[in-house]
């Protein structure tokens, strides 16, 4: 899938440090608010679920903050499944007090291919990945 | 090893049953519980695309685009469960980029599946098993016609995902990459496509 001029089996560009620029920088229009949770596949699932639960209970019980009792769960690529799982389990365990709403988007990831031999300019490869943003919010029972 | 005396229905999560443990059984059938559409009242000419784990995005999109461009359908639903969830989301994202101006509605649910496993060799003492799995699943509606904006999970065409209000008075976030030197920086891309990432430059 390489779009450079070299054949894929070229021995020059060996190293492939995958640069998930998203790990380094959050969306620039959205600095990490306290109610943003980014889900990944490395951290234990139960730990992430517990963290979301604590955040929801905390934000629901906090007084005088003026913020909405809602959290945003973000998942990228393979973590989309996990994000959906967390959100749905939160909803299921809340006895109808929580609602979920999901949005999707595309995120650009940049790979940098470093040539192993001497100074050749590094190649960059841009690819797209899907992301999901799930809003979990408290609703007042009617 | 699975003990030979098992209750006839076993509920598992999303974990795949490891091979050697189930060598006495083979899968007889796999029935997915049908899902009521989360949004009632869809017109019958809605194209339903069921994305499976082995589906090729190229094929799915070719078919969907053909139908949409030929005006025979105005709405498309992508459904995917388990491993196909990400693929369904990707299909919808690519479709949105190819055809701007689509309204999107996203719904999440758990998909129940019942697998029936029967023993390969009909020995006494091995009961047929029913394994119930529930996996996360996504239901994505893309429509040329406007949808109800108050519905949970609505995304208007070309808009970045509704992520709520940013915090006021927050200092701009300029982290340094942990590796070496300044690198290319991508950024979140709204669903309408548009500008691509910046090019990278080495010092």
CSV table of C-alpha atoms in Angstrom, one decimal:
chain,number,residue,atom,x,y,z
A,1,UNK,CA,0.0,0.0,0.0
A,2,UNK,CA,3.1,2.2,-0.2
A,3,UNK,CA,2.6,5.2,-2.4
A,4,UNK,CA,6.3,6.0,-2.7
A,5,UNK,CA,8.2,5.3,-5.8
A,6,UNK,CA,10.3,2.5,-4.2
A,7,UNK,CA,9.2,-1.1,-4.4
A,8,UNK,CA,7.7,-2.3,-1.3
A,9,UNK,CA,10.4,-4.8,-0.6
A,10,UNK,CA,13.1,-2.1,-0.5
A,11,UNK,CA,15.5,-2.6,2.2
A,12,UNK,CA,16.1,1.0,2.8
A,13,UNK,CA,12.9,2.0,4.5
A,14,UNK,CA,13.1,-0.6,7.2
A,15,UNK,CA,12.1,1.2,10.3
A,16,UNK,CA,8.5,2.1,10.5
A,17,UNK,CA,7.8,4.1,13.6
A,18,UNK,CA,4.1,4.5,13.5
A,19,UNK,CA,3.4,7.9,14.7
A,20,UNK,CA,0.0,8.2,16.2
A,21,UNK,CA,0.0,11.9,16.4
A,22,UNK,CA,-3.2,11.6,18.3
A,23,UNK,CA,-1.5,10.1,21.2
A,24,UNK,CA,0.7,13.1,21.5
A,25,UNK,CA,-1.9,15.7,20.9
A,26,UNK,CA,-5.6,15.8,21.5
A,27,UNK,CA,-7.9,17.5,19.1
A,28,UNK,CA,-6.9,21.1,19.0
A,29,UNK,CA,-10.4,22.4,19.4
A,30,UNK,CA,-11.0,20.2,22.3
A,31,UNK,CA,-8.5,20.2,25.0
A,32,UNK,CA,-9.0,17.4,27.4
A,33,UNK,CA,-11.8,18.3,29.7
A,34,UNK,CA,-12.2,16.4,32.9
A,35,UNK,CA,-15.1,14.6,31.3
A,36,UNK,CA,-13.3,13.2,28.3
A,37,UNK,CA,-12.2,9.6,28.3
A,38,UNK,CA,-10.1,8.2,25.6
A,39,UNK,CA,-10.3,4.4,25.4
A,40,UNK,CA,-7.4,2.3,24.3
A,41,UNK,CA,-6.7,-1.4,24.0
A,42,UNK,CA,-3.7,-1.5,26.4
A,43,UNK,CA,-5.4,-0.6,29.6
A,44,UNK,CA,-7.5,-3.1,31.3
A,45,UNK,CA,-11.1,-3.0,30.3
A,46,UNK,CA,-12.5,-3.1,33.9
A,47,UNK,CA,-10.2,-0.3,34.9
A,48,UNK,CA,-11.5,1.9,32.1
A,49,UNK,CA,-15.1,1.0,32.9
A,50,UNK,CA,-14.5,1.8,36.6
A,51,UNK,CA,-13.0,5.1,35.7
A,52,UNK,CA,-16.0,6.1,33.7
A,53,UNK,CA,-18.3,5.1,36.4
A,54,UNK,CA,-16.4,7.1,39.0
A,55,UNK,CA,-16.5,10.1,36.7
A,56,UNK,CA,-20.2,9.8,36.2
A,57,UNK,CA,-21.0,9.5,39.8
A,58,UNK,CA,-18.6,12.3,40.7
A,59,UNK,CA,-20.0,14.7,38.1
A,60,UNK,CA,-23.5,13.8,39.1
A,61,UNK,CA,-22.9,14.5,42.7
A,62,UNK,CA,-20.8,17.6,42.3
A,63,UNK,CA,-22.6,20.7,43.2
A,64,UNK,CA,-22.1,24.3,42.2
A,65,UNK,CA,-20.0,23.3,39.2
A,66,UNK,CA,-22.5,24.3,36.5
A,67,UNK,CA,-21.2,21.6,34.2
A,68,UNK,CA,-23.5,19.0,32.7
A,69,UNK,CA,-23.3,15.6,34.2
A,70,UNK,CA,-22.1,13.9,31.0
A,71,UNK,CA,-19.0,12.3,29.8
A,72,UNK,CA,-17.5,11.7,26.3
A,73,UNK,CA,-16.0,8.4,25.5
A,74,UNK,CA,-13.7,8.4,22.5
A,75,UNK,CA,-12.4,5.4,20.7
A,76,UNK,CA,-10.1,5.1,17.7
A,77,UNK,CA,-9.8,2.1,15.4
A,78,UNK,CA,-9.9,-1.1,17.3
A,79,UNK,CA,-11.0,0.7,20.4
A,80,UNK,CA,-14.3,1.6,18.8
A,81,UNK,CA,-15.7,-1.7,20.0
A,82,UNK,CA,-14.4,-1.2,23.5
A,83,UNK,CA,-15.8,2.3,23.7
A,84,UNK,CA,-19.2,1.0,22.6
A,85,UNK,CA,-18.9,-1.8,25.2
A,86,UNK,CA,-18.1,0.6,28.0
A,87,UNK,CA,-20.9,3.0,27.1
A,88,UNK,CA,-23.5,0.3,26.8
A,89,UNK,CA,-22.5,-1.3,30.0
A,90,UNK,CA,-22.6,2.0,31.8
A,91,UNK,CA,-26.1,2.5,30.4
A,92,UNK,CA,-27.2,-1.0,31.4
A,93,UNK,CA,-26.0,-0.7,34.9
A,94,UNK,CA,-27.7,2.7,35.5
A,95,UNK,CA,-31.3,1.5,35.4
A,96,UNK,CA,-32.3,4.0,32.8
A,97,UNK,CA,-30.7,7.0,34.3
A,98,UNK,CA,-28.2,7.3,31.5
A,99,UNK,CA,-28.6,7.8,27.8
A,100,UNK,CA,-26.0,7.3,25.1
A,101,UNK,CA,-25.5,9.2,21.8
A,102,UNK,CA,-22.8,8.4,19.4
A,103,UNK,CA,-21.0,10.3,16.6
A,104,UNK,CA,-18.3,9.2,14.3
A,105,UNK,CA,-15.5,10.9,12.6
A,106,UNK,CA,-12.4,10.2,10.6
A,107,UNK,CA,-8.9,10.8,12.1
A,108,UNK,CA,-5.7,11.2,10.1
A,109,UNK,CA,-2.7,9.2,11.2
A,110,UNK,CA,0.7,9.9,9.9
A,111,UNK,CA,3.4,7.2,9.6
A,112,UNK,CA,7.0,8.1,9.2
A,113,UNK,CA,9.2,5.7,7.4
A,114,UNK,CA,12.8,6.1,8.3
A,115,UNK,CA,15.3,4.8,5.9
A,116,UNK,CA,17.8,2.7,7.7
A,117,UNK,CA,20.7,3.6,5.4
A,118,UNK,CA,22.1,7.0,5.5
A,119,UNK,CA,20.5,10.2,4.7
A,120,UNK,CA,17.5,9.7,2.6
A,121,UNK,CA,14.6,11.9,3.3
A,122,UNK,CA,12.0,10.3,5.4
A,123,UNK,CA,8.8,9.4,3.8
A,124,UNK,CA,5.5,10.0,5.3
A,125,UNK,CA,2.4,8.1,4.8
A,126,UNK,CA,-1.0,9.4,5.8
A,127,UNK,CA,-3.8,7.1,6.5
A,128,UNK,CA,-7.3,7.5,7.8
A,129,UNK,CA,-8.9,5.7,10.7
A,130,UNK,CA,-12.4,5.8,12.1
A,131,UNK,CA,-13.2,7.2,15.5
A,132,UNK,CA,-16.3,7.2,17.6
A,133,UNK,CA,-17.4,9.7,20.2
A,134,UNK,CA,-20.0,8.6,22.6
A,135,UNK,CA,-21.8,10.9,24.8
A,136,UNK,CA,-23.1,9.4,28.0
A,137,UNK,CA,-25.4,11.7,29.9
A,138,UNK,CA,-27.8,11.7,32.7
A,139,UNK,CA,-31.4,12.1,32.0
A,140,UNK,CA,-34.0,13.0,34.6
A,141,UNK,CA,-36.6,10.3,34.7
A,142,UNK,CA,-40.0,11.5,33.6
B,1,UNK,CA,-10.6,-28.7,29.2
B,2,UNK,CA,-14.3,-28.3,29.3
B,3,UNK,CA,-15.8,-30.6,31.9
B,4,UNK,CA,-18.2,-33.0,30.3
B,5,UNK,CA,-21.1,-32.0,32.5
B,6,UNK,CA,-22.0,-28.5,31.6
B,7,UNK,CA,-25.3,-26.7,31.8
B,8,UNK,CA,-26.9,-26.7,28.4
B,9,UNK,CA,-26.6,-23.0,28.1
B,10,UNK,CA,-23.4,-21.1,28.8
B,11,UNK,CA,-23.1,-17.4,28.6
B,12,UNK,CA,-19.8,-16.0,27.5
B,13,UNK,CA,-18.7,-12.6,26.7
B,14,UNK,CA,-16.9,-11.7,23.6
B,15,UNK,CA,-14.2,-14.2,24.2
B,16,UNK,CA,-13.7,-16.8,21.5
B,17,UNK,CA,-13.8,-20.3,22.7
B,18,UNK,CA,-10.2,-21.7,22.5
B,19,UNK,CA,-9.7,-24.4,20.0
B,20,UNK,CA,-8.4,-27.4,21.9
B,21,UNK,CA,-11.1,-27.1,24.5
B,22,UNK,CA,-13.9,-27.6,22.1
B,23,UNK,CA,-12.5,-30.3,19.9
B,24,UNK,CA,-15.3,-32.6,20.7
B,25,UNK,CA,-17.9,-30.2,19.4
B,26,UNK,CA,-18.7,-28.6,16.1
B,27,UNK,CA,-20.9,-25.6,15.5
B,28,UNK,CA,-24.3,-26.6,14.2
B,29,UNK,CA,-25.8,-23.2,13.8
B,30,UNK,CA,-25.4,-19.6,14.8
B,31,UNK,CA,-28.5,-17.6,15.2
B,32,UNK,CA,-28.4,-13.9,15.6
B,33,UNK,CA,-31.3,-12.4,17.5
B,34,UNK,CA,-32.9,-10.0,15.0
B,35,UNK,CA,-32.8,-6.4,16.0
B,36,UNK,CA,-35.7,-4.1,15.9
B,37,UNK,CA,-34.6,-1.0,14.1
B,38,UNK,CA,-33.7,1.7,16.6
B,39,UNK,CA,-35.5,4.3,14.6
B,40,UNK,CA,-39.0,3.3,13.6
B,41,UNK,CA,-40.7,4.5,10.5
B,42,UNK,CA,-38.0,4.2,7.9
B,43,UNK,CA,-39.2,4.1,4.4
B,44,UNK,CA,-39.0,0.7,2.8
B,45,UNK,CA,-36.6,1.7,0.1
B,46,UNK,CA,-33.9,2.1,2.7
B,47,UNK,CA,-30.9,0.1,1.6
B,48,UNK,CA,-29.6,-2.1,4.4
B,49,UNK,CA,-26.0,-3.1,4.3
B,50,UNK,CA,-25.0,-5.8,6.7
B,51,UNK,CA,-21.3,-5.6,7.3
B,52,UNK,CA,-19.6,-8.8,8.3
B,53,UNK,CA,-16.2,-9.5,9.5
B,54,UNK,CA,-15.0,-10.7,6.1
B,55,UNK,CA,-16.8,-8.1,4.0
B,56,UNK,CA,-14.7,-6.1,1.7
B,57,UNK,CA,-15.1,-2.4,2.0
B,58,UNK,CA,-14.5,-2.0,-1.7
B,59,UNK,CA,-17.4,-4.2,-2.6
B,60,UNK,CA,-19.7,-2.7,0.0
B,61,UNK,CA,-19.0,0.8,-1.0
B,62,UNK,CA,-19.2,0.1,-4.7
B,63,UNK,CA,-22.7,-1.3,-4.3
B,64,UNK,CA,-23.8,1.5,-1.9
B,65,UNK,CA,-22.5,4.3,-4.1
B,66,UNK,CA,-24.1,2.9,-7.2
B,67,UNK,CA,-27.4,2.8,-5.5
B,68,UNK,CA,-27.2,6.2,-4.0
B,69,UNK,CA,-25.9,7.9,-7.1
B,70,UNK,CA,-28.6,6.3,-9.2
B,71,UNK,CA,-31.2,7.9,-7.0
B,72,UNK,CA,-32.9,4.6,-6.4
B,73,UNK,CA,-32.3,4.9,-2.7
B,74,UNK,CA,-32.1,7.9,-0.5
B,75,UNK,CA,-31.2,6.2,2.8
B,76,UNK,CA,-28.6,3.6,3.7
B,77,UNK,CA,-28.2,1.7,6.9
B,78,UNK,CA,-24.9,0.1,7.8
B,79,UNK,CA,-25.0,-2.5,10.6
B,80,UNK,CA,-22.0,-4.3,12.0
B,81,UNK,CA,-21.4,-6.2,15.2
B,82,UNK,CA,-18.3,-7.5,17.0
B,83,UNK,CA,-15.3,-7.3,14.7
B,84,UNK,CA,-17.3,-5.8,11.9
B,85,UNK,CA,-18.2,-2.7,14.0
B,86,UNK,CA,-15.2,-0.8,13.1
B,87,UNK,CA,-15.6,-1.8,9.5
B,88,UNK,CA,-19.2,-0.5,9.4
B,89,UNK,CA,-18.1,2.8,10.9
B,90,UNK,CA,-15.3,3.1,8.3
B,91,UNK,CA,-17.7,2.3,5.4
B,92,UNK,CA,-20.0,5.1,6.6
B,93,UNK,CA,-17.1,7.5,7.0
B,94,UNK,CA,-15.8,6.9,3.5
B,95,UNK,CA,-19.3,7.2,2.1
B,96,UNK,CA,-19.7,10.5,3.8
B,97,UNK,CA,-16.5,11.7,2.3
B,98,UNK,CA,-17.4,10.6,-1.2
B,99,UNK,CA,-21.0,12.0,-1.0
B,100,UNK,CA,-21.0,15.2,1.0
B,101,UNK,CA,-24.4,16.4,2.3
B,102,UNK,CA,-25.5,13.2,4.0
B,103,UNK,CA,-27.2,13.3,7.4
B,104,UNK,CA,-26.1,10.7,9.9
B,105,UNK,CA,-27.7,8.9,12.7
B,106,UNK,CA,-25.7,6.5,14.9
B,107,UNK,CA,-27.1,4.1,17.3
B,108,UNK,CA,-25.4,1.6,19.6
B,109,UNK,CA,-26.7,-1.7,20.9
B,110,UNK,CA,-25.7,-5.1,22.0
B,111,UNK,CA,-26.2,-7.9,19.5
B,112,UNK,CA,-27.2,-11.2,21.0
B,113,UNK,CA,-26.1,-14.4,19.2
B,114,UNK,CA,-26.9,-17.9,20.1
B,115,UNK,CA,-24.6,-20.6,18.9
B,116,UNK,CA,-25.6,-24.2,19.0
B,117,UNK,CA,-22.7,-26.6,19.4
B,118,UNK,CA,-23.3,-30.3,18.9
B,119,UNK,CA,-20.8,-33.1,19.8
B,120,UNK,CA,-18.9,-34.4,16.8
B,121,UNK,CA,-19.0,-38.0,17.9
B,122,UNK,CA,-22.3,-38.7,19.6
B,123,UNK,CA,-21.0,-39.9,22.8
B,124,UNK,CA,-23.1,-40.2,25.9
B,125,UNK,CA,-22.3,-37.6,28.4
B,126,UNK,CA,-21.7,-34.8,25.9
B,127,UNK,CA,-24.6,-32.4,25.8
B,128,UNK,CA,-25.3,-30.1,23.0
B,129,UNK,CA,-24.4,-26.6,24.1
B,130,UNK,CA,-26.0,-23.3,23.5
B,131,UNK,CA,-23.6,-20.4,23.8
B,132,UNK,CA,-25.1,-17.0,24.1
B,133,UNK,CA,-22.8,-14.1,23.2
B,134,UNK,CA,-23.5,-10.5,23.2
B,135,UNK,CA,-21.2,-8.2,21.3
B,136,UNK,CA,-21.3,-4.5,20.8
B,137,UNK,CA,-22.9,-3.4,17.5
B,138,UNK,CA,-23.5,-0.3,15.6
B,139,UNK,CA,-26.4,0.9,13.5
B,140,UNK,CA,-25.6,3.8,11.2
B,141,UNK,CA,-28.1,5.6,9.1
B,142,UNK,CA,-27.0,7.9,6.3
B,143,UNK,CA,-29.7,9.9,4.5
B,144,UNK,CA,-29.9,12.4,1.8
B,145,UNK,CA,-33.0,13.9,3.5
B,146,UNK,CA,-32.7,15.8,6.7
B,147,UNK,CA,-33.3,13.9,9.9
B,148,UNK,CA,-34.5,14.8,13.3
B,149,UNK,CA,-31.7,16.8,14.9
B,150,UNK,CA,-32.9,16.2,18.4
B,151,UNK,CA,-32.5,12.5,18.0
B,152,UNK,CA,-29.6,11.1,20.0
B,153,UNK,CA,-26.6,10.4,17.8
B,154,UNK,CA,-27.5,12.9,15.0
B,155,UNK,CA,-24.7,14.4,12.9
B,156,UNK,CA,-25.5,17.0,10.3
B,157,UNK,CA,-23.6,16.8,7.0
B,158,UNK,CA,-20.1,18.2,7.0
B,159,UNK,CA,-20.0,19.0,10.6
B,160,UNK,CA,-17.3,17.8,13.0
B,161,UNK,CA,-18.6,15.3,15.5
B,162,UNK,CA,-20.7,16.8,18.2
B,163,UNK,CA,-18.3,16.8,21.1
B,164,UNK,CA,-19.9,19.5,23.3
B,165,UNK,CA,-18.5,22.7,24.3
B,166,UNK,CA,-14.8,23.2,24.8
B,167,UNK,CA,-13.7,24.5,28.1
B,168,UNK,CA,-13.4,28.2,28.3
B,169,UNK,CA,-10.1,29.8,29.4
B,170,UNK,CA,-8.1,26.7,28.6
B,171,UNK,CA,-4.5,27.4,27.6
B,172,UNK,CA,-3.6,26.1,24.1
B,173,UNK,CA,-2.3,22.6,24.2
B,174,UNK,CA,1.1,22.3,22.6
B,175,UNK,CA,2.8,19.2,23.7
B,176,UNK,CA,6.1,18.0,22.5
B,177,UNK,CA,6.2,14.5,21.0
B,178,UNK,CA,8.0,12.1,23.3
B,179,UNK,CA,10.2,10.6,20.5
B,180,UNK,CA,12.7,12.8,18.8
B,181,UNK,CA,12.3,16.2,17.3
B,182,UNK,CA,9.3,17.9,16.0
B,183,UNK,CA,7.2,15.7,13.8
B,184,UNK,CA,4.3,15.9,11.5
B,185,UNK,CA,1.1,16.7,13.3
B,186,UNK,CA,-2.2,15.4,12.2
B,187,UNK,CA,-5.4,16.6,13.6
B,188,UNK,CA,-8.9,15.5,14.0
B,189,UNK,CA,-10.7,15.5,10.8
B,190,UNK,CA,-14.3,16.5,10.6
B,191,UNK,CA,-16.7,14.3,8.8
B,192,UNK,CA,-16.9,16.5,5.8
B,193,UNK,CA,-13.4,15.9,4.6
B,194,UNK,CA,-11.5,19.0,3.7
B,195,UNK,CA,-8.0,19.8,4.5
B,196,UNK,CA,-5.5,17.0,4.9
B,197,UNK,CA,-2.8,16.8,7.5
B,198,UNK,CA,0.2,18.9,7.4
B,199,UNK,CA,3.3,17.6,5.7
B,200,UNK,CA,6.2,16.7,7.9
B,201,UNK,CA,9.5,18.3,7.9
B,202,UNK,CA,12.7,17.2,9.4
B,203,UNK,CA,14.9,19.7,11.2
